[in-house]
Short mmCIF file of C-alpha atoms and ligand atoms in Angstrom, two decimals:
data_model
loop_
_atom_site.label_atom_id
_atom_site.label_comp_id
_atom_site.label_asym_id
_atom_site.label_seq_id
_atom_site.Cartn_x
_atom_site.Cartn_y
_atom_site.Cartn_z
CA UNK E 1 98.78 99.83 135.80
CA UNK E 2 95.85 101.89 136.39
CA UNK E 3 94.81 104.40 133.56
CA UNK E 4 93.07 107.62 134.38
CA UNK E 5 89.34 107.72 134.97
CA UNK E 6 89.20 110.39 132.26
CA UNK E 7 90.45 107.99 129.54
CA UNK E 8 88.90 104.80 130.73
CA UNK E 9 85.60 106.44 131.18
CA UNK E 10 85.53 108.41 127.89
CA UNK E 11 82.33 106.63 126.21
CA UNK E 12 80.49 106.66 129.45
CA UNK E 13 80.07 102.92 129.53
CA UNK E 14 77.65 100.64 127.47
CA UNK E 15 77.79 100.47 123.74
CA UNK E 16 79.45 103.40 121.72
CA UNK E 17 76.73 102.86 119.29
CA UNK E 18 79.06 101.51 116.51
CA UNK E 19 78.03 97.83 116.79
CA UNK E 20 75.97 97.77 113.56
CA UNK E 21 78.78 99.56 111.67
CA UNK E 22 81.29 97.15 112.80
CA UNK E 23 79.03 94.26 111.79
CA UNK E 24 78.91 95.72 108.35
CA UNK E 25 82.44 95.98 108.11
CA UNK E 26 83.05 92.51 109.16
CA UNK E 27 80.54 91.26 106.72
CA UNK E 28 82.43 93.18 104.04
CA UNK E 29 85.63 91.64 105.00
CA UNK E 30 84.24 88.30 104.67
CA UNK E 31 83.37 89.00 101.22
CA UNK E 32 79.61 90.22 101.35
CA UNK E 33 78.54 93.17 99.06
CA UNK E 34 77.08 95.47 101.50
CA UNK E 35 75.73 98.97 100.75
CA UNK E 36 77.23 101.19 103.22
CA UNK E 37 75.24 104.14 104.34
CA UNK E 38 76.85 104.53 107.70
CA UNK E 39 79.72 107.08 107.87
CA UNK E 40 79.86 110.70 106.44
CA UNK E 41 82.57 110.29 104.12
CA UNK E 42 82.25 111.31 100.26
CA UNK E 43 82.21 108.86 97.52
CA UNK E 44 84.89 110.93 95.83
CA UNK E 45 88.27 111.53 96.89
CA UNK E 46 90.22 114.88 97.30
CA UNK E 47 90.31 116.57 94.15
CA UNK E 48 93.56 116.03 92.20
CA UNK E 49 94.28 119.66 91.98
CA UNK E 50 94.40 119.86 95.68
CA UNK E 51 96.76 116.86 95.97
CA UNK E 52 98.95 118.51 93.12
CA UNK E 53 99.22 121.79 95.47
CA UNK E 54 100.03 119.59 98.48
CA UNK E 55 102.68 117.73 96.69
CA UNK E 56 104.09 121.03 95.20
CA UNK E 57 104.23 122.41 98.94
CA UNK E 58 105.91 119.26 100.21
CA UNK E 59 108.52 119.29 97.44
CA UNK E 60 109.31 122.88 97.83
CA UNK E 61 110.34 121.97 101.48
CA UNK E 62 107.16 123.11 103.50
CA UNK E 63 107.68 119.76 105.57
CA UNK E 64 109.28 121.30 108.64
CA UNK E 65 107.43 122.51 111.82
CA UNK E 66 104.84 124.81 110.69
CA UNK E 67 103.53 128.03 112.59
CA UNK E 68 101.48 126.59 115.55
CA UNK E 69 98.40 128.67 114.99
CA UNK E 70 98.52 128.10 111.37
CA UNK E 71 100.27 129.87 108.53
CA UNK E 72 99.62 133.58 107.94
CA UNK E 73 98.17 132.56 104.42
CA UNK E 74 95.65 129.96 105.82
CA UNK E 75 94.66 131.96 108.73
CA UNK E 76 94.06 135.07 106.47
CA UNK E 77 91.87 132.74 103.68
CA UNK E 78 89.81 131.27 106.59
CA UNK E 79 89.20 134.92 108.11
CA UNK E 80 88.36 136.25 104.75
CA UNK E 81 86.07 133.24 103.99
CA UNK E 82 84.13 133.81 107.53
CA UNK E 83 83.89 137.48 106.92
CA UNK E 84 82.32 136.94 103.35
CA UNK E 85 79.86 134.09 104.30
CA UNK E 86 78.65 135.44 107.86
CA UNK E 87 79.31 139.16 107.68
CA UNK E 88 81.32 139.12 110.79
CA UNK E 89 84.63 141.01 110.48
CA UNK E 90 87.05 138.49 111.10
CA UNK E 91 91.01 138.70 111.18
CA UNK E 92 93.74 136.12 111.20
CA UNK E 93 93.93 136.69 114.91
CA UNK E 94 90.44 135.42 115.32
CA UNK E 95 91.50 132.03 113.58
CA UNK E 96 93.58 129.12 114.74
CA UNK E 97 94.11 126.25 112.16
CA UNK E 98 93.66 122.78 113.99
CA UNK E 99 94.01 119.16 112.98
CA UNK E 100 90.31 118.65 111.81
CA UNK E 101 87.02 119.71 113.01
CA UNK E 102 87.48 117.12 115.88
CA UNK E 103 90.54 118.46 117.40
CA UNK E 104 88.73 121.87 117.44
CA UNK E 105 85.69 120.56 119.35
CA UNK E 106 88.10 119.00 122.04
CA UNK E 107 90.18 122.36 122.20
CA UNK E 108 87.10 124.56 122.15
CA UNK E 109 85.75 122.67 125.42
CA UNK E 110 89.17 122.57 127.01
CA UNK E 111 89.09 126.40 126.35
CA UNK E 112 85.62 127.00 128.07
CA UNK E 113 85.29 124.21 130.66
CA UNK E 114 87.15 123.44 133.81
CA UNK E 115 86.96 119.89 135.57
CA UNK E 116 83.52 119.26 136.55
CA UNK E 117 81.75 121.93 134.70
CA UNK E 118 78.78 121.02 133.08
CA UNK E 119 78.75 121.41 129.13
CA UNK E 120 75.58 121.34 127.28
CA UNK E 121 75.00 119.82 123.88
CA UNK E 122 71.90 118.85 121.80
CA UNK E 123 70.41 115.36 121.41
CA UNK E 124 70.55 113.82 118.73
CA UNK E 125 74.26 114.50 118.47
CA UNK E 126 77.45 113.82 116.29
CA UNK E 127 78.64 110.55 118.19
CA UNK E 128 81.77 111.85 119.58
CA UNK E 129 80.41 114.83 121.49
CA UNK E 130 79.76 113.57 125.13
CA UNK E 131 82.99 111.68 124.98
CA UNK E 132 84.84 114.92 123.65
CA UNK E 133 83.36 116.84 126.76
CA UNK E 134 84.66 114.19 129.09
CA UNK E 135 87.89 114.32 127.53
CA UNK E 136 88.28 117.75 129.14
CA UNK E 137 87.02 116.65 132.56
CA UNK E 138 83.68 118.34 132.04
CA UNK E 139 80.13 116.97 132.51
CA UNK E 140 78.21 116.44 129.33
CA UNK E 141 74.43 117.57 129.74
CA UNK E 142 72.22 116.43 127.02
CA UNK E 143 69.28 118.84 125.91
CA UNK E 144 66.76 116.58 123.99
CA UNK E 145 65.12 117.75 120.82
CA UNK E 146 61.90 116.03 119.55
CA UNK E 147 61.23 114.20 116.18
CA UNK E 148 57.87 115.95 116.11
CA UNK E 149 59.51 119.28 116.19
CA UNK E 150 61.86 118.30 113.28
CA UNK E 151 64.62 118.29 115.96
CA UNK E 152 64.90 121.95 116.30
CA UNK E 153 66.04 122.92 119.84
CA UNK E 154 63.58 124.73 122.08
CA UNK E 155 65.48 127.52 123.93
CA UNK E 156 63.49 126.97 127.07
CA UNK E 157 64.85 123.44 127.32
CA UNK E 158 68.34 124.72 127.12
CA UNK E 159 67.73 127.30 129.56
CA UNK E 160 66.31 124.84 131.93
CA UNK E 161 69.64 123.16 131.94
CA UNK E 162 71.83 126.22 131.87
CA UNK E 163 72.15 127.02 135.58
CA UNK E 164 75.98 126.15 136.50
CA UNK E 165 76.81 125.39 132.65
CA UNK E 166 79.65 126.75 131.08
CA UNK E 167 79.14 125.95 127.22
CA UNK E 168 76.43 124.94 124.69
CA UNK E 169 77.44 122.99 121.70
CA UNK E 170 75.28 123.11 118.77
CA UNK E 171 75.63 121.75 115.17
CA UNK E 172 73.79 123.10 111.91
CA UNK E 173 73.54 121.82 109.45
CA UNK E 174 73.06 118.70 111.68
CA UNK E 175 74.56 115.30 111.82
CA UNK E 176 72.96 113.20 112.33
CA UNK E 177 69.55 114.66 111.36
CA UNK E 178 70.29 116.69 108.41
CA UNK E 179 68.26 119.51 109.97
CA UNK E 180 68.93 123.13 109.46
CA UNK E 181 68.22 125.28 112.52
CA UNK E 182 65.88 128.18 111.67
CA UNK E 183 66.94 131.72 112.37
CA UNK E 184 64.24 131.75 115.18
CA UNK E 185 65.83 128.71 116.72
CA UNK E 186 69.18 130.18 116.30
CA UNK E 187 68.18 133.69 117.67
CA UNK E 188 66.72 131.79 120.63
CA UNK E 189 69.74 129.84 121.35
CA UNK E 190 71.77 133.15 121.13
CA UNK E 191 69.35 134.93 123.73
CA UNK E 192 69.78 131.87 126.11
CA UNK E 193 73.57 132.05 125.68
CA UNK E 194 73.52 135.70 126.58
CA UNK E 195 70.91 135.33 129.58
CA UNK E 196 72.99 132.54 131.01
CA UNK E 197 76.59 133.65 130.16
CA UNK E 198 77.29 130.57 128.08
CA UNK E 199 79.90 130.12 125.62
CA UNK E 200 78.51 128.96 122.51
CA UNK E 201 80.43 126.31 120.41
CA UNK E 202 78.87 126.29 116.97
CA UNK E 203 80.02 123.26 115.10
CA UNK E 204 79.54 124.38 111.29
CA UNK E 205 81.54 121.91 109.65
CA UNK E 206 78.64 121.28 107.01
CA UNK E 207 78.12 125.12 106.35
CA UNK E 208 78.49 124.45 102.56
CA UNK E 209 75.81 121.86 102.31
CA UNK E 210 72.54 123.74 102.96
CA UNK E 211 69.90 122.99 100.66
CA UNK E 212 67.66 125.94 100.93
CA UNK E 213 68.44 129.46 101.69
CA UNK E 214 71.90 130.44 103.17
CA UNK E 215 73.90 129.20 106.03
CA UNK E 216 73.38 131.12 109.18
CA UNK E 217 76.36 131.23 111.61
CA UNK E 218 74.76 132.47 115.16
CA UNK E 219 78.28 134.21 115.83
CA UNK E 220 76.80 136.99 113.46
CA UNK E 221 74.01 137.72 116.12
CA UNK E 222 74.36 140.88 118.28
CA UNK E 223 76.69 140.33 121.36
CA UNK E 224 77.69 136.64 120.31
CA UNK E 225 80.92 137.22 118.45
CA UNK E 226 82.59 137.76 121.90
CA UNK E 227 81.06 134.46 123.34
CA UNK E 228 81.04 132.15 120.17
CA UNK E 229 83.67 129.60 118.96
CA UNK E 230 83.01 128.38 115.61
CA UNK E 231 84.31 124.87 114.62
CA UNK E 232 85.12 124.58 110.90
CA UNK E 233 86.70 122.00 108.71
CA UNK E 234 87.84 121.11 105.27
CA UNK E 235 86.67 117.70 105.40
CA UNK E 236 83.07 118.17 104.30
CA UNK E 237 83.46 121.13 102.39
CA UNK E 238 86.62 120.02 100.29
CA UNK E 239 86.43 116.16 100.68
CA UNK E 240 89.53 116.45 102.63
CA UNK E 241 88.71 114.12 105.50
CA UNK E 242 91.92 112.27 105.62
CA UNK E 243 94.00 115.60 105.59
CA UNK E 244 92.80 116.48 109.08
CA UNK E 245 92.49 120.16 108.75
CA UNK E 246 90.15 122.48 110.34
CA UNK E 247 89.73 125.46 112.56
CA UNK E 248 88.42 127.55 115.38
CA UNK E 249 87.31 131.04 115.13
CA UNK E 250 86.65 133.41 117.78
CA UNK E 251 87.64 136.22 120.30
CA UNK E 252 91.40 137.08 119.72
CA UNK E 253 92.20 136.17 123.62
CA UNK E 254 90.70 133.02 123.14
CA UNK E 255 92.47 132.13 120.26
CA UNK E 256 95.58 133.49 121.68
CA UNK E 257 95.10 130.97 124.81
CA UNK E 258 94.10 128.19 122.26
CA UNK E 259 97.55 128.81 120.62
CA UNK E 260 99.37 128.07 123.69
CA UNK E 261 97.20 124.88 124.24
CA UNK E 262 98.09 123.65 120.54
CA UNK E 263 101.88 124.55 121.36
CA UNK E 264 101.55 121.89 124.32
CA UNK E 265 99.35 119.22 122.07
CA UNK E 266 99.28 119.09 118.56
CA UNK E 267 102.09 121.64 117.72
CA UNK E 268 100.21 122.44 114.66
CA UNK E 269 99.18 121.22 111.44
CA UNK E 270 101.73 120.09 108.59
CA UNK E 271 102.54 122.99 106.51
CA UNK E 272 101.96 121.31 103.22
CA UNK E 273 98.41 120.36 104.20
CA UNK E 274 97.81 124.10 104.98
CA UNK E 275 99.26 125.02 101.90
CA UNK E 276 96.69 122.69 99.94
CA UNK E 277 94.07 124.14 102.15
CA UNK E 278 94.96 127.75 100.81
CA UNK E 279 94.75 126.54 97.35
CA UNK E 280 91.38 124.73 98.04
CA UNK E 281 89.90 127.86 99.64
CA UNK E 282 91.20 130.05 96.70
CA UNK E 283 88.92 128.00 94.33
CA UNK E 284 85.95 129.59 95.83
CA UNK E 285 82.33 128.31 96.03
CA UNK E 286 82.32 126.76 92.85
CA UNK E 287 84.46 123.70 94.08
CA UNK E 288 82.36 123.68 97.43
CA UNK E 289 79.26 123.40 95.43
CA UNK E 290 80.60 120.61 93.14
CA UNK E 291 81.57 118.68 96.25
CA UNK E 292 78.05 119.33 97.65
CA UNK E 293 76.21 118.61 94.55
CA UNK E 294 75.80 114.89 94.96
CA UNK E 295 74.20 115.18 98.34
CA UNK E 296 71.98 117.68 97.11
CA UNK E 297 70.89 115.38 94.09
CA UNK E 298 70.54 112.28 96.53
CA UNK E 299 68.33 114.26 99.02
CA UNK E 300 65.99 114.84 96.14
CA UNK E 301 66.21 111.24 95.33
CA UNK E 302 65.07 110.20 98.75
CA UNK E 303 62.37 112.54 99.00
CA UNK E 304 61.09 111.13 95.70
CA UNK E 305 61.50 107.34 96.81
CA UNK E 306 59.64 108.14 100.14
CA UNK E 307 56.59 109.58 98.45
CA UNK E 308 53.17 108.01 98.60
CA UNK E 309 53.75 105.68 101.81
CA UNK E 310 53.53 106.45 105.51
CA UNK E 311 55.85 103.81 107.07
CA UNK E 312 58.85 105.48 106.70
CA UNK E 313 58.99 109.41 107.41
CA UNK E 314 61.67 111.37 106.22
CA UNK E 315 62.54 114.26 108.51
CA UNK E 316 62.97 117.71 106.83
CA UNK E 317 66.47 117.27 105.81
CA UNK E 318 67.77 120.80 105.07
CA UNK E 319 71.35 120.10 104.72
CA UNK E 320 74.39 117.94 105.44
CA UNK E 321 75.11 114.47 103.90
CA UNK E 322 72.31 112.74 105.86
CA UNK E 323 68.78 111.95 105.83
CA UNK E 324 67.05 110.78 109.20
CA UNK E 325 64.24 108.44 108.73
CA UNK E 326 61.51 107.84 111.30
CA UNK E 327 60.73 104.16 111.18
CA UNK E 328 58.68 103.76 114.42
CA UNK E 329 55.60 102.68 112.31
CA UNK E 330 57.47 99.26 111.97
CA UNK E 331 57.38 98.76 115.84
CA UNK E 332 60.88 98.17 115.83
CA UNK E 333 63.91 100.35 117.56
CA UNK E 334 66.42 101.79 115.12
CA UNK E 335 69.00 99.11 116.20
CA UNK E 336 66.59 96.21 115.40
CA UNK E 337 65.56 97.68 112.27
CA UNK E 338 69.27 98.29 111.16
CA UNK E 339 70.28 94.98 112.15
CA UNK E 340 67.43 93.30 110.24
CA UNK E 341 67.87 95.45 107.38
CA UNK E 342 71.65 94.44 107.22
CA UNK E 343 70.76 90.71 107.57
CA UNK E 344 67.98 90.75 104.93
CA UNK E 345 69.28 93.14 102.40
CA UNK E 346 72.88 93.72 102.90
CA UNK E 347 72.30 97.60 103.72
CA UNK E 348 74.04 99.42 106.37
CA UNK E 349 72.49 102.31 108.05
CA UNK E 350 73.18 103.85 111.44
CA UNK E 351 70.51 103.33 114.20
CA UNK E 352 69.24 106.79 115.65
CA UNK E 353 70.02 105.51 119.08
CA UNK E 354 73.67 105.67 118.22
CA UNK E 355 73.31 109.36 118.34
CA UNK E 356 71.37 109.71 121.64
CA UNK E 357 67.90 109.17 123.22
CA UNK E 358 65.98 111.79 121.05
CA UNK E 359 66.54 109.80 117.86
CA UNK E 360 65.24 106.43 119.13
CA UNK E 361 63.12 104.57 116.57
CA UNK E 362 64.98 106.27 113.59
CA UNK E 363 67.63 105.36 111.29
CA UNK E 364 70.18 107.67 109.91
CA UNK E 365 71.05 107.16 106.23
CA UNK E 366 74.16 108.63 104.75
CA UNK E 367 73.93 109.66 101.23
CA UNK E 368 77.33 108.58 100.41
CA UNK E 369 76.98 106.16 97.46
CA UNK E 370 76.30 106.84 93.67
CA UNK E 371 72.97 108.04 92.81
CA UNK E 372 71.48 104.80 91.43
CA UNK E 373 72.92 102.53 94.29
CA UNK E 374 71.41 105.11 96.68
CA UNK E 375 67.98 105.07 94.94
CA UNK E 376 67.91 101.19 94.98
CA UNK E 377 69.09 100.83 98.51
CA UNK E 378 66.40 103.31 99.88
CA UNK E 379 63.65 101.69 97.68
CA UNK E 380 64.58 98.30 99.18
CA UNK E 381 64.63 99.92 102.76
CA UNK E 382 61.13 101.31 102.23
CA UNK E 383 59.63 97.94 100.86
CA UNK E 384 61.31 96.24 103.77
CA UNK E 385 59.77 98.41 106.43
CA UNK E 386 56.35 98.09 104.62
CA UNK E 387 56.83 94.09 104.69
CA UNK E 388 57.50 94.10 108.51
CA UNK E 389 55.12 96.88 109.58
CA UNK E 390 52.38 95.45 111.71
N1 PLP O 1 81.30 117.66 113.78
C1 PLP O 1 80.51 116.98 112.84
C2 PLP O 1 79.11 117.29 113.36
C3 PLP O 1 80.74 115.80 112.28
O1 PLP O 1 79.85 115.27 111.55
C4 PLP O 1 82.25 115.68 112.05
C5 PLP O 1 82.65 114.46 111.16
O2 PLP O 1 81.91 113.55 110.95
C6 PLP O 1 83.20 116.39 112.81
C7 PLP O 1 82.61 117.43 113.49
C8 PLP O 1 84.61 116.15 112.60
O3 PLP O 1 85.23 116.27 111.33
P1 PLP O 1 86.70 116.58 110.95
O4 PLP O 1 87.27 116.06 112.33
O5 PLP O 1 86.79 115.64 109.92
O6 PLP O 1 86.68 117.70 110.62
#
């Protein structure tokens, strides 16, 4: 039987960029001790108090079908959080709860793009982006950024690809680069969306992991609340990756249609998970800071380890749980470097090539092991790069 072209063509053919990750997983299964700096998952689990809240809610009977756009309490908590953090007046009617940020990315594109529409996204990108766009039948169009410009998008490059496009997907703080877009960049992006009548899909799942200054949401710029869908998640901010809980915030009309979409797809998110999320959000910024603190510390460790040498260059990492390293001075591609590092030192990193063309010759390091193990792995990575550099 034939499957649809949409589903068989989701990855666009070729490698999906996970070869090295899978090789590391095989080595671990065979008993090799590998330092895993590949995926964006905390080295701590969900806080026991959040699990207790989940258990209490489930035991109290919140295990039936939950309200599809999300419980009133959680929508209110998310709306209040967004109002406080971004200054944009947000009501529960502006919020739909989704099974994680990934489902929100899919739904946001489903809401804004029809079959064959062009959907812009910034390269380098979170690995699922092009596939998510293809999954709704739209055509992914990459807008390149440059290492020498710290991977900040250039509004003129976006504008040159905007004719005929329906949406632009951005992500700040950024996975994979760790770069936080400047106010100037975000204002330029907002202007481009207004000029070209684009929806802005703003993936802000790392909004609690900003190392200098405050998070800026482009939804707060003049004229943008009507054309922005913000994707949020509890995965990174509250170490709740497995709970699959996130949201979209946007215009009321869009949320109402997204609710119809959810009725025909996910049918909502388990009520006991939503109650746990309400509990977690009620803990306020203190818990979010506690979850972000290890990455803040390890980013400082990374900068220290990288001092005083010029073979491995760190991109200015302003947020998220990653540092992007430019290893072009070794003469190797990110793929080759990652493969040789894994073989020689049993350290697994992600090749920049997994995240698009713009990050070729780089590797992404997830700061997701304990401080000492992180320092030691990064020191060995730098020494290895120095040894092989011509
Ligand atoms: N967006 C970005 C940039 C991510 O890095 C991730 C996960 O790593 C997601 C969205 C999806 O997160 P989740 O579906 O766990 O909320």
